[in-house]
mmCIF file of C-alpha atoms and ligand atoms in Angstrom:
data_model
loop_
_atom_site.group_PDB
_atom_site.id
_atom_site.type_symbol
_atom_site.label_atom_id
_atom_site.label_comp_id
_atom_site.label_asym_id
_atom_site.label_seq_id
_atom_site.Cartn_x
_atom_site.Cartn_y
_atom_site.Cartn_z
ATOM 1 C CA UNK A 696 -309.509 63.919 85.494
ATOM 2 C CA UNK A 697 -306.975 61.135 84.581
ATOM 3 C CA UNK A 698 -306.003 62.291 81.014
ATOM 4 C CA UNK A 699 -303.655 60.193 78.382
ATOM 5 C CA UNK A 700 -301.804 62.529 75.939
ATOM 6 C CA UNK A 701 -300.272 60.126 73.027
ATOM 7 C CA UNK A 702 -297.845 63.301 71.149
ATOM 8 C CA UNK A 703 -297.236 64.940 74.905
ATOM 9 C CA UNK A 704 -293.781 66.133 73.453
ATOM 10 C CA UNK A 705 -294.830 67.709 70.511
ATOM 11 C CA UNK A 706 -295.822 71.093 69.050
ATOM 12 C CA UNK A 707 -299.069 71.038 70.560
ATOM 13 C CA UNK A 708 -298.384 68.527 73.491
ATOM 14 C CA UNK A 709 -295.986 71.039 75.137
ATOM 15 C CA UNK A 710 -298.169 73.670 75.133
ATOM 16 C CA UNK A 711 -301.506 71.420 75.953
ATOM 17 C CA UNK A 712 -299.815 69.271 79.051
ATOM 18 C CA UNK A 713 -298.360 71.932 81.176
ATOM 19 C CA UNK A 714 -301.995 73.596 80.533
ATOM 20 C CA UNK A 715 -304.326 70.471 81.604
ATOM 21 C CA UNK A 716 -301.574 70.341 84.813
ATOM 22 C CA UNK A 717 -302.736 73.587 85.361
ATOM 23 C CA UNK A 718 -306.482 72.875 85.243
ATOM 24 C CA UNK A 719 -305.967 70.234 87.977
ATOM 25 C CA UNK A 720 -306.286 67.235 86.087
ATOM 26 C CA UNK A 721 -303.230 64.313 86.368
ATOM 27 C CA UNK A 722 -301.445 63.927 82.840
ATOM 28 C CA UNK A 723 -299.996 60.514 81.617
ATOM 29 C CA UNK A 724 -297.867 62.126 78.256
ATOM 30 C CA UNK A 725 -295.909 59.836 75.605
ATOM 31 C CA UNK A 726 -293.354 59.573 74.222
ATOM 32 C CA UNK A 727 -291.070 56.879 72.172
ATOM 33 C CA UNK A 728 -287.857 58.048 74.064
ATOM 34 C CA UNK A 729 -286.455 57.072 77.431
ATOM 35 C CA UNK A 730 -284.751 60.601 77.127
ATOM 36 C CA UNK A 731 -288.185 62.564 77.295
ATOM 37 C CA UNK A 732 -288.993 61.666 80.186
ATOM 38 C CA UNK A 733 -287.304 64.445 81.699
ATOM 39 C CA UNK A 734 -289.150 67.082 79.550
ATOM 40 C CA UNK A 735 -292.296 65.277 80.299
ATOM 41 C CA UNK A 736 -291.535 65.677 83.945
ATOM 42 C CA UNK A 737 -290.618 69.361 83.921
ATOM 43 C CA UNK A 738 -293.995 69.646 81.969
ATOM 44 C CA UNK A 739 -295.962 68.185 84.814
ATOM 45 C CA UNK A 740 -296.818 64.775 83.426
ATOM 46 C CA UNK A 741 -296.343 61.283 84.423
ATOM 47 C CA UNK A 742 -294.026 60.239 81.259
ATOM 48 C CA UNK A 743 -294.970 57.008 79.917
ATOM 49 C CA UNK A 744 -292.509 55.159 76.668
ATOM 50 C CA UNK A 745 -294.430 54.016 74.483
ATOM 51 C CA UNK A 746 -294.328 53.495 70.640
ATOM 52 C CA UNK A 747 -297.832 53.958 69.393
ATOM 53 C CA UNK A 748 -297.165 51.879 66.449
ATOM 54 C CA UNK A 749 -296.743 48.489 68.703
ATOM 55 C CA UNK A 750 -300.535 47.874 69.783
ATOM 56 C CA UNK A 751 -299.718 45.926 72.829
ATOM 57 C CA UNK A 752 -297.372 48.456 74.365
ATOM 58 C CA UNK A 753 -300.549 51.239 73.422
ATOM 59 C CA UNK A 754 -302.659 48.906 75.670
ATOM 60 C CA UNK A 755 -300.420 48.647 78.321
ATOM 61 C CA UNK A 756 -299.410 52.387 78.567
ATOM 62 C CA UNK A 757 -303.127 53.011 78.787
ATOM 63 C CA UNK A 758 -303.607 50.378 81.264
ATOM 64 C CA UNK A 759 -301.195 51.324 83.511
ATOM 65 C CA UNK A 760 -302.792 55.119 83.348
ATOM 66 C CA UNK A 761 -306.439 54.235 83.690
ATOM 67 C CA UNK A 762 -307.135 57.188 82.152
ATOM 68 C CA UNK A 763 -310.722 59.026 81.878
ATOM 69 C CA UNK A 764 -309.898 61.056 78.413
ATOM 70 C CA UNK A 765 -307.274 59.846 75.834
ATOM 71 C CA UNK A 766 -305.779 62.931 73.778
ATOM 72 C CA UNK A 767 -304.709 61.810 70.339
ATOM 73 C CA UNK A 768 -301.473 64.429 69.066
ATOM 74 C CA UNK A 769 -299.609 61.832 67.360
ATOM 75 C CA UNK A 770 -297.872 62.934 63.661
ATOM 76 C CA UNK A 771 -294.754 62.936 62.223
ATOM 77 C CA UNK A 772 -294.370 65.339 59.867
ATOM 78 C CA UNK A 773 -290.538 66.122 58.784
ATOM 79 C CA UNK A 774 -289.650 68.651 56.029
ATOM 80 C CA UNK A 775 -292.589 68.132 53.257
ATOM 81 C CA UNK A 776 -291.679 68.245 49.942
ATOM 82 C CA UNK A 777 -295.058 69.295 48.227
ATOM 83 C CA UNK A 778 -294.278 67.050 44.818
ATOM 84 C CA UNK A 779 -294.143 63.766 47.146
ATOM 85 C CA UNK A 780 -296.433 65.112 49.836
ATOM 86 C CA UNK A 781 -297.672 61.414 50.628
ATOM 87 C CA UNK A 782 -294.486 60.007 50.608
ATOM 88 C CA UNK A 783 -293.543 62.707 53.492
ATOM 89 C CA UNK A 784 -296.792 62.483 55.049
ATOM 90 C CA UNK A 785 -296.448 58.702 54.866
ATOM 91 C CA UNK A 786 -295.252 58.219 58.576
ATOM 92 C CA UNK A 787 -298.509 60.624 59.908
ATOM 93 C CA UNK A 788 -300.882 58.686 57.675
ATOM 94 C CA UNK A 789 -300.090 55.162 59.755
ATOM 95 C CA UNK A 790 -300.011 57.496 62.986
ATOM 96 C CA UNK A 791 -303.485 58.585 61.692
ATOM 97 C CA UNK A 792 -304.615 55.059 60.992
ATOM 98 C CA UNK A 793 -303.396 51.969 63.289
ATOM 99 C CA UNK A 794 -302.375 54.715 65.820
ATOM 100 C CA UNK A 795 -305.760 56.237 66.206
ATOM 101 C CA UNK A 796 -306.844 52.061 65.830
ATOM 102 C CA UNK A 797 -304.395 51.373 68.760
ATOM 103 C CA UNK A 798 -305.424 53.830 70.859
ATOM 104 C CA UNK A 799 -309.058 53.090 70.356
ATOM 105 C CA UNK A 800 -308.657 49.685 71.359
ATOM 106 C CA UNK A 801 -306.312 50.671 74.755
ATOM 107 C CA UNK A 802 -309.060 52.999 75.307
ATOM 108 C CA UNK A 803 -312.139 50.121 74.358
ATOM 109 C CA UNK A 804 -310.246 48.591 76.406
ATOM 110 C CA UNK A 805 -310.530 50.909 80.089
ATOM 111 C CA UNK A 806 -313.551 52.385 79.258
ATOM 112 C CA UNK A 807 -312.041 56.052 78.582
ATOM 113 C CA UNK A 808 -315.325 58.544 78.522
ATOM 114 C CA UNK A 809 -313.890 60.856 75.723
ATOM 115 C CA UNK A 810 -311.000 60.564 72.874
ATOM 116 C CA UNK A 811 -310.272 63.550 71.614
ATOM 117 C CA UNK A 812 -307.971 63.707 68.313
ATOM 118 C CA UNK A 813 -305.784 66.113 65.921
ATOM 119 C CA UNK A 814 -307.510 66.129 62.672
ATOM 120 C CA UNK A 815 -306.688 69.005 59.954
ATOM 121 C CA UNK A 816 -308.913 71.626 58.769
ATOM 122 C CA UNK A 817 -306.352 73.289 56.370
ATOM 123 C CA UNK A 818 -305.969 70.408 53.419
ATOM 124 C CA UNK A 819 -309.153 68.006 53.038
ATOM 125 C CA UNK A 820 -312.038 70.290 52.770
ATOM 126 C CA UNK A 821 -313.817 70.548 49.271
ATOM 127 C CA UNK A 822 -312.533 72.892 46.879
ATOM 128 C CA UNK A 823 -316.055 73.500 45.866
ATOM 129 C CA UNK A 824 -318.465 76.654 47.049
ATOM 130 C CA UNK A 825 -317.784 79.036 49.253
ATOM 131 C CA UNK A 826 -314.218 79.809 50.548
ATOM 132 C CA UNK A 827 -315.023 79.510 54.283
ATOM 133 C CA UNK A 828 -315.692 76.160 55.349
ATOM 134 C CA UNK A 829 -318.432 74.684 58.299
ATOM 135 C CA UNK A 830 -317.687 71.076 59.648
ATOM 136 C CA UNK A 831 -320.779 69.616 58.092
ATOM 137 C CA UNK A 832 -319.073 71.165 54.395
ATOM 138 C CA UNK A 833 -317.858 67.866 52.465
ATOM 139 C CA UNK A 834 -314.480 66.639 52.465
ATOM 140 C CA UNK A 835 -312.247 66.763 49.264
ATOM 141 C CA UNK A 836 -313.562 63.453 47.422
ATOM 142 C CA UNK A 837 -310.906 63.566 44.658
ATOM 143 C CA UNK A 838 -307.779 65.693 46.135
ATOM 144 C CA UNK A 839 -304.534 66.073 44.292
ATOM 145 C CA UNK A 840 -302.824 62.891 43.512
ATOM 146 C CA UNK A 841 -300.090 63.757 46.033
ATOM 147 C CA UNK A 842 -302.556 64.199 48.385
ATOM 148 C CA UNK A 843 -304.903 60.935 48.320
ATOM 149 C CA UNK A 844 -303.090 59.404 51.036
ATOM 150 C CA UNK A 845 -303.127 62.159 53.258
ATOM 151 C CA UNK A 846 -306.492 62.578 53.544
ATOM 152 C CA UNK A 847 -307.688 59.199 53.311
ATOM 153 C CA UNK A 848 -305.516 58.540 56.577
ATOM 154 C CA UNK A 849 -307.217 62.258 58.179
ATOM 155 C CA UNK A 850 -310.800 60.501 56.855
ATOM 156 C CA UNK A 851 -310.061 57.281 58.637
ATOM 157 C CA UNK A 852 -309.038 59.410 61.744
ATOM 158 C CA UNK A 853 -312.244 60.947 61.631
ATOM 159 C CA UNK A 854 -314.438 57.873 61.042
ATOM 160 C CA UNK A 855 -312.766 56.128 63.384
ATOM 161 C CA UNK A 856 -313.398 58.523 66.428
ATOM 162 C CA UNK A 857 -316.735 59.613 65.556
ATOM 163 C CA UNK A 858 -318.201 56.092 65.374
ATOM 164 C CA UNK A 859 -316.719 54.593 68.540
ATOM 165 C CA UNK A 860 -319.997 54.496 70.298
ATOM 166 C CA UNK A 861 -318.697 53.634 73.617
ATOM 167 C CA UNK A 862 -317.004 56.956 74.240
ATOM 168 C CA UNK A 863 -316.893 60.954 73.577
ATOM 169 C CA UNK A 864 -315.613 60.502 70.460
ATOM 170 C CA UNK A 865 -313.847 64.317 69.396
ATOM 171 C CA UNK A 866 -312.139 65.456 66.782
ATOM 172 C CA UNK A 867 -310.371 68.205 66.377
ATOM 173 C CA UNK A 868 -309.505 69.843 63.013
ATOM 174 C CA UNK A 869 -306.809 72.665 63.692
ATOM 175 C CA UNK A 870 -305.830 75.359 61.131
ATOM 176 C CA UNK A 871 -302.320 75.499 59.945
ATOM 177 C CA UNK A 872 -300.365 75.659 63.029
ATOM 178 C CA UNK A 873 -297.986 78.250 63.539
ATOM 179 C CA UNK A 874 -295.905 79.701 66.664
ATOM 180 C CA UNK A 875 -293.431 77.354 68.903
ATOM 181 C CA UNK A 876 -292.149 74.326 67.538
ATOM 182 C CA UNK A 877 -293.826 74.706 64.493
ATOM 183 C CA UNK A 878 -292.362 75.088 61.154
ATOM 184 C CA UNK A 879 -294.440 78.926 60.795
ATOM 185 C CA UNK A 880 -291.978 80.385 63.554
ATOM 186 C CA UNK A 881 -289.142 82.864 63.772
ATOM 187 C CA UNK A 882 -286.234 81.197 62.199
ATOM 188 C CA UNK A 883 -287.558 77.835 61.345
ATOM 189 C CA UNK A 884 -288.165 76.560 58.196
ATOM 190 C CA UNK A 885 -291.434 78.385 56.180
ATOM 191 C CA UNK A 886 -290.084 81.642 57.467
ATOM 192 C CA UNK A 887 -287.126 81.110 56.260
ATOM 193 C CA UNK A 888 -288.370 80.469 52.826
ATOM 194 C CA UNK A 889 -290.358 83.631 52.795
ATOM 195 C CA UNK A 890 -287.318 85.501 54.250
ATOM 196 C CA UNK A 891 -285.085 83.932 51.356
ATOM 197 C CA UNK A 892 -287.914 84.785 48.802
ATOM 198 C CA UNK A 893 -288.222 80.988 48.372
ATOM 199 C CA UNK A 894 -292.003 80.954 48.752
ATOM 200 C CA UNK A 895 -293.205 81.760 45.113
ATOM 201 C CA UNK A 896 -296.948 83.168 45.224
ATOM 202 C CA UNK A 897 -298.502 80.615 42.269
ATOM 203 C CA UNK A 898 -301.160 81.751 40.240
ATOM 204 C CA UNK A 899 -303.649 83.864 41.476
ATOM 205 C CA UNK A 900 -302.702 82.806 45.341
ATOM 206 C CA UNK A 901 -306.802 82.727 45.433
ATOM 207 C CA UNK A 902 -305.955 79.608 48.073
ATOM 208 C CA UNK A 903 -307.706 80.446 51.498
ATOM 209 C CA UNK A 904 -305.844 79.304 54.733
ATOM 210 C CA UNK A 905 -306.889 79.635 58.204
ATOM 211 C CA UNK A 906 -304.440 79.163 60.614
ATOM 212 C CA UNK A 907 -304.325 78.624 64.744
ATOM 213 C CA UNK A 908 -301.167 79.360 67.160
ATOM 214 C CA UNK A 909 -300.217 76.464 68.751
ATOM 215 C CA UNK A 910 -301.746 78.042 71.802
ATOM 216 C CA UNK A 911 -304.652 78.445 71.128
ATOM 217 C CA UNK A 912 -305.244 75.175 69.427
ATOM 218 C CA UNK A 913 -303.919 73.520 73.002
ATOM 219 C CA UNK A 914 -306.639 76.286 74.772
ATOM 220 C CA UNK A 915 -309.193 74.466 72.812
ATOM 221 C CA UNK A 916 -307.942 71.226 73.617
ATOM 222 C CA UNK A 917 -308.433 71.498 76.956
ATOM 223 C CA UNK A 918 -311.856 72.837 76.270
ATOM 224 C CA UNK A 919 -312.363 69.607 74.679
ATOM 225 C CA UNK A 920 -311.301 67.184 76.807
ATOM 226 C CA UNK A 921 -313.294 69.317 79.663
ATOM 227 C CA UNK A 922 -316.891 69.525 78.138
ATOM 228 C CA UNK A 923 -316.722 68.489 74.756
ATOM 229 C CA UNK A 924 -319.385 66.624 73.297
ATOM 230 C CA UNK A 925 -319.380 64.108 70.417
ATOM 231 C CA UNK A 926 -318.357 65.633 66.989
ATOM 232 C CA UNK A 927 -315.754 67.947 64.668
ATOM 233 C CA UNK A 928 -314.344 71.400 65.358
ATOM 234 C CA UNK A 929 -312.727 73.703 63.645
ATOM 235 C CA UNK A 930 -309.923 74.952 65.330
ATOM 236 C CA UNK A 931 -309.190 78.100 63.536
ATOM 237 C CA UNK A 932 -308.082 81.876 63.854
ATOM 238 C CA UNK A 933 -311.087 84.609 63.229
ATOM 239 C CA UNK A 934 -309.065 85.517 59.605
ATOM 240 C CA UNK A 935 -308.890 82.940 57.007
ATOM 241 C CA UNK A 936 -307.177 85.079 54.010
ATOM 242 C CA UNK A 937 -306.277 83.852 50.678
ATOM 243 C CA UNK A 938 -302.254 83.437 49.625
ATOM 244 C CA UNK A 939 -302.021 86.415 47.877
ATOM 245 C CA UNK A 940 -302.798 88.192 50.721
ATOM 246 C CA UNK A 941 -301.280 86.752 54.030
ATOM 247 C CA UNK A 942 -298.210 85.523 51.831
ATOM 248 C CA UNK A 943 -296.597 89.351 51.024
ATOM 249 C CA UNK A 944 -297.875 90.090 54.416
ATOM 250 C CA UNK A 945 -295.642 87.722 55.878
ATOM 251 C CA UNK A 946 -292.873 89.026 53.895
ATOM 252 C CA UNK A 947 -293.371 92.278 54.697
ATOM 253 C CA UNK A 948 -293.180 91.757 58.418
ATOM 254 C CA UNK A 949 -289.987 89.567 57.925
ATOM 255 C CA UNK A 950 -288.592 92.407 56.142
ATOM 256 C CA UNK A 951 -288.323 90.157 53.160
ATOM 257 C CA UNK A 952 -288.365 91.042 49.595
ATOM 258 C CA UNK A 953 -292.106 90.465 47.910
ATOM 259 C CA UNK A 954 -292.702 86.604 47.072
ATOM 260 C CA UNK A 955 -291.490 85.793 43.919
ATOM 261 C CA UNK A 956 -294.294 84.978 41.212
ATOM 262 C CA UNK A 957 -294.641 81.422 39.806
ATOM 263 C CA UNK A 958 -297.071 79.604 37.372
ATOM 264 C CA UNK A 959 -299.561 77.224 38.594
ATOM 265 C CA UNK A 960 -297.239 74.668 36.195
ATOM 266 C CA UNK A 961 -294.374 74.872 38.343
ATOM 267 C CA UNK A 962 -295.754 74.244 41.702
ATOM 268 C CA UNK A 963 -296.723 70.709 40.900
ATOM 269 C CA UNK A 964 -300.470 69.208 40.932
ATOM 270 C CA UNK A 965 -300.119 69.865 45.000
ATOM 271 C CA UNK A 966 -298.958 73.056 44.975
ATOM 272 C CA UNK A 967 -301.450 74.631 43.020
ATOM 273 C CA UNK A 968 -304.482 72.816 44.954
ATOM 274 C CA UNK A 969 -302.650 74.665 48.087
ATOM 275 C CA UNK A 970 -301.313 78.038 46.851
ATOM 276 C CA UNK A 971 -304.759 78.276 44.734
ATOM 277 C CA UNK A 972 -307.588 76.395 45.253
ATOM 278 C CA UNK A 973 -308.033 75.116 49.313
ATOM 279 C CA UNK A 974 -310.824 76.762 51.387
ATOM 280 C CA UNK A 975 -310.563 78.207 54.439
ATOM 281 C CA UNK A 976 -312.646 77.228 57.856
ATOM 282 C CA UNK A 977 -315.006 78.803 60.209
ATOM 283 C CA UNK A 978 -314.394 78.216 64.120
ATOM 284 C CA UNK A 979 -318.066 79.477 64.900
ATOM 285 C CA UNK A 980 -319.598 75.951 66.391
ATOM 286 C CA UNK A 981 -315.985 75.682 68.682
ATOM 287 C CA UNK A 982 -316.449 79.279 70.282
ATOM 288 C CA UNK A 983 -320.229 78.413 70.674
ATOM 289 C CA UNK A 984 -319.944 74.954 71.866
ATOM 290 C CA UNK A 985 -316.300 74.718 73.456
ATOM 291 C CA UNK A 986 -316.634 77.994 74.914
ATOM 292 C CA UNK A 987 -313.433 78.853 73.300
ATOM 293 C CA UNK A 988 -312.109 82.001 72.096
ATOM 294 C CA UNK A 989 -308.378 82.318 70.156
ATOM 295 C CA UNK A 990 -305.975 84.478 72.088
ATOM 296 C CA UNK A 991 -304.575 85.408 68.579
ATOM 297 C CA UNK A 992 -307.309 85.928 66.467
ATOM 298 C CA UNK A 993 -305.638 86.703 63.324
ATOM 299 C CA UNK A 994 -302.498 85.711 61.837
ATOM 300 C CA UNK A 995 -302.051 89.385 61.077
ATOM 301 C CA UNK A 996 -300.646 90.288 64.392
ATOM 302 C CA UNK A 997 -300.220 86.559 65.231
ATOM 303 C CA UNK A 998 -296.930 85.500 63.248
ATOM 304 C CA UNK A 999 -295.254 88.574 65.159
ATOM 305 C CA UNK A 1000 -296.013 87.579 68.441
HETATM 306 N N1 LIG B 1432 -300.376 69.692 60.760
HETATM 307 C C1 LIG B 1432 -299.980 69.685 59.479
HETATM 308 O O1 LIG B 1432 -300.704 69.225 58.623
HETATM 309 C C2 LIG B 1432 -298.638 70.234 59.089
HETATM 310 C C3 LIG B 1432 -298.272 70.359 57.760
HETATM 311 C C4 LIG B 1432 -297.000 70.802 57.443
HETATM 312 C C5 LIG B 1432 -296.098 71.094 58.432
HETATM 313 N N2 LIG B 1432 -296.494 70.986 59.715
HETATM 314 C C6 LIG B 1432 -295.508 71.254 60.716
HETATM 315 O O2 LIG B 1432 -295.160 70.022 61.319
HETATM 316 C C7 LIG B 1432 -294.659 70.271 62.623
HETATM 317 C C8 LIG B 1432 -295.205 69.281 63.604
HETATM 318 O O3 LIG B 1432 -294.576 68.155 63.202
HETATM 319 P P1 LIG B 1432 -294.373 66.822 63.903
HETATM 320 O O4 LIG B 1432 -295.282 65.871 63.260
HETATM 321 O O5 LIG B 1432 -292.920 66.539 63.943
HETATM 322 O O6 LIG B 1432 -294.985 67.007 65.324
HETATM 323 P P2 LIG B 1432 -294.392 67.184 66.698
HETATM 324 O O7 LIG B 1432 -294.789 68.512 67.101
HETATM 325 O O8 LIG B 1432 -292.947 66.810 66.763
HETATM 326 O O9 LIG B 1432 -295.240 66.083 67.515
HETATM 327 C C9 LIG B 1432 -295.239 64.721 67.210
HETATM 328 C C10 LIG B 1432 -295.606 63.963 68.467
HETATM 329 O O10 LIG B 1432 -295.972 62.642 68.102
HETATM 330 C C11 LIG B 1432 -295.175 61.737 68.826
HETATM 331 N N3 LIG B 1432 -294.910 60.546 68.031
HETATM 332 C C12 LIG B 1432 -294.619 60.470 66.710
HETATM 333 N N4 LIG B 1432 -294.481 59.174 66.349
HETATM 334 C C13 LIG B 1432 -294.704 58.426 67.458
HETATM 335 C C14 LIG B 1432 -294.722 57.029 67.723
HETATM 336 N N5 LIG B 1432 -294.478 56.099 66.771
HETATM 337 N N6 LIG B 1432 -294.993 56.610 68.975
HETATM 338 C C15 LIG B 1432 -295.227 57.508 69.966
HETATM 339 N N7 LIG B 1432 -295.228 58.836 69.778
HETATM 340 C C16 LIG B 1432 -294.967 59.292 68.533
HETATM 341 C C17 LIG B 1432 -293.912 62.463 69.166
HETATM 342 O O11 LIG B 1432 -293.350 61.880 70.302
HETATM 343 P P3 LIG B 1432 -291.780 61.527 70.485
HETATM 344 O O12 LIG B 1432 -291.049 62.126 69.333
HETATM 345 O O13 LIG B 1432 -291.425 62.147 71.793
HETATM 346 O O14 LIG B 1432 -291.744 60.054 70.508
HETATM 347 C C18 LIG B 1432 -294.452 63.854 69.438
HETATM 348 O O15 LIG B 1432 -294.912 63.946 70.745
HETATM 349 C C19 LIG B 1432 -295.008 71.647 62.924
HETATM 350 O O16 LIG B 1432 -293.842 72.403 62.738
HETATM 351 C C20 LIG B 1432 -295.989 72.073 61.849
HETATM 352 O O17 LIG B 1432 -295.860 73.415 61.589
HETATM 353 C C21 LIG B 1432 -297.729 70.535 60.060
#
């Protein structure tokens, strides 16, 4: 298939293009730079510049493509500070909205057959019930203040995909993301917190996370754009563990002292919602519908790979 990946440089679109290349199928990736096309190249794509904020160059990148699938990995998430989380997710959040709007319309536009999109199973999910999350569970209707943008921009994301009748519409929510060219990697910067005991463990650390290597959350990608069918996955490991337990773990295997303790006061309204109170996610309906099984099934041995 002709497939369209808007975020083809990024954490997941370097693992996802060189993987859909590999599948057979003829990848258009994007980028805003003129000097990415040469790592677009080397990853097997046809690199198109584009700034997915400018709907008119969206349509005409997609034009020129024709393609059959549009993959949507567009953020930009820089360092995140967690007491102004929306003004540092505040870039993602229009990527989230009139990107996911412009691409819609490019793809409107050349009849595309499926969209599939990043969405985020690790923040919006409500912090009510059970600590394992399905995709039908309810998303966070009144999240931290910091937060509100954030996942009104995931919830527009979602809405948008899912009710564009005229195609596939996917989405995709992915765990926290760890492993290459993510911040959860050797020497980059939340391992290098834990390392410099810089990662307090708030509260209780009763927060569940469920994370994916960048790997596997391209492997499931492709899956997607392949043979999936209208609707939300959770793209998740097998091991969704609360704070308090994958947070020393981590230290340990960085050979880091224990995480410092810190009141739920001092991490900010955001930072206790995170270190405390999100849920975790099950990736049963994406094994049984994508066919799709992580290659790193828990973080556990994960983060040393
Ligand atoms: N997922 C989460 O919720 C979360 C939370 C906290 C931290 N993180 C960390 O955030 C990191 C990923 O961050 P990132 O957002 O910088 O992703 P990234 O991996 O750098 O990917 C961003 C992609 O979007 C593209 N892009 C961004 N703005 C664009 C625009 N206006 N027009 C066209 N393309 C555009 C970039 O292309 P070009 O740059 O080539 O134009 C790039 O391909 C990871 O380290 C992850 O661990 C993620």
């Amino acid at each position: 298939m002709r497939v369209f990946v808007a975020g083809a440089t990024g954490a997941i679109g370097r693992q996802l293009v060189p993987r859909l290349v590999a599948a057979g199928h003829e990848v258009h990736g994007m980028t805003r730079s003129e000097s990415k096309r040469a790592m677009l190249d080397e990853l097997g794509a046809v690199p198109v510049v584009a700034d997915a904020l400018d709907p008119d160059q969206v349509a005409q990148a997609v034009a020129r493509a024709r393609p059959e699938v549009i993959v949507h990995q567009l953020t930009a998430i820089g360092p995140v500070d967690l007491r102004h989380m929306d003004r540092d997710f505040a870039p993602t959040n229009r990527l989230r909205t009139e990107g996911t709007d412009h691409l819609l319309s490019a793809g409107q536009a050349m009849g595309v057959r499926r969209f599939v999109a990043q969405s985020n199973a690790a923040f919006p999910y409500a912090r009510t019930g059970g600590a394992v999350k399905g995709e039908e569970d309810p998303l966070d209707a009144a999240s931290a203040r910091e937060m509100r943008a954030m996942v009104a921009a995931i919830r527009h994301l979602e809405e948008a995909v899912l009710g564009a009748g005229w195609t596939e519409g996917i989405v995709l929510r992915y765990g926290a993301l760890y492993g290459p060219g993510t911040s959860l990697a050797p020497g980059q910067e939340q391992f290098e917190l834990v390392r410099e005991r810089k990662f307090p463990l708030v509260g209780d650390g009763g927060g569940v996370w469920s994370f994916i290597h960048t790997a596997d959350a391209a492997e499931a990608t492709v899956a997607a754009v392949e043979h999936g069918t209208r609707g939300v996955y959770n793209i998740v490991d097998d091991d969704p563990a609360p704070v308090a337990e994958w947070l020393p773990a981590l230290a340990q295997m960085l050979g880091a002292q224990q995480p410092m303790p810190a009141p739920r006061l001092a991490a900010g309204e955001a930072g206790a919602v995170l270190m405390t109170e999100l849920r975790g996610a099950s990736n049963a309906k994406a094994k049984r519908e994508l066919g799709w099984q992580p290659a790193h099934p828990s973080w556990r041995r994960g983060f040393a790979a």
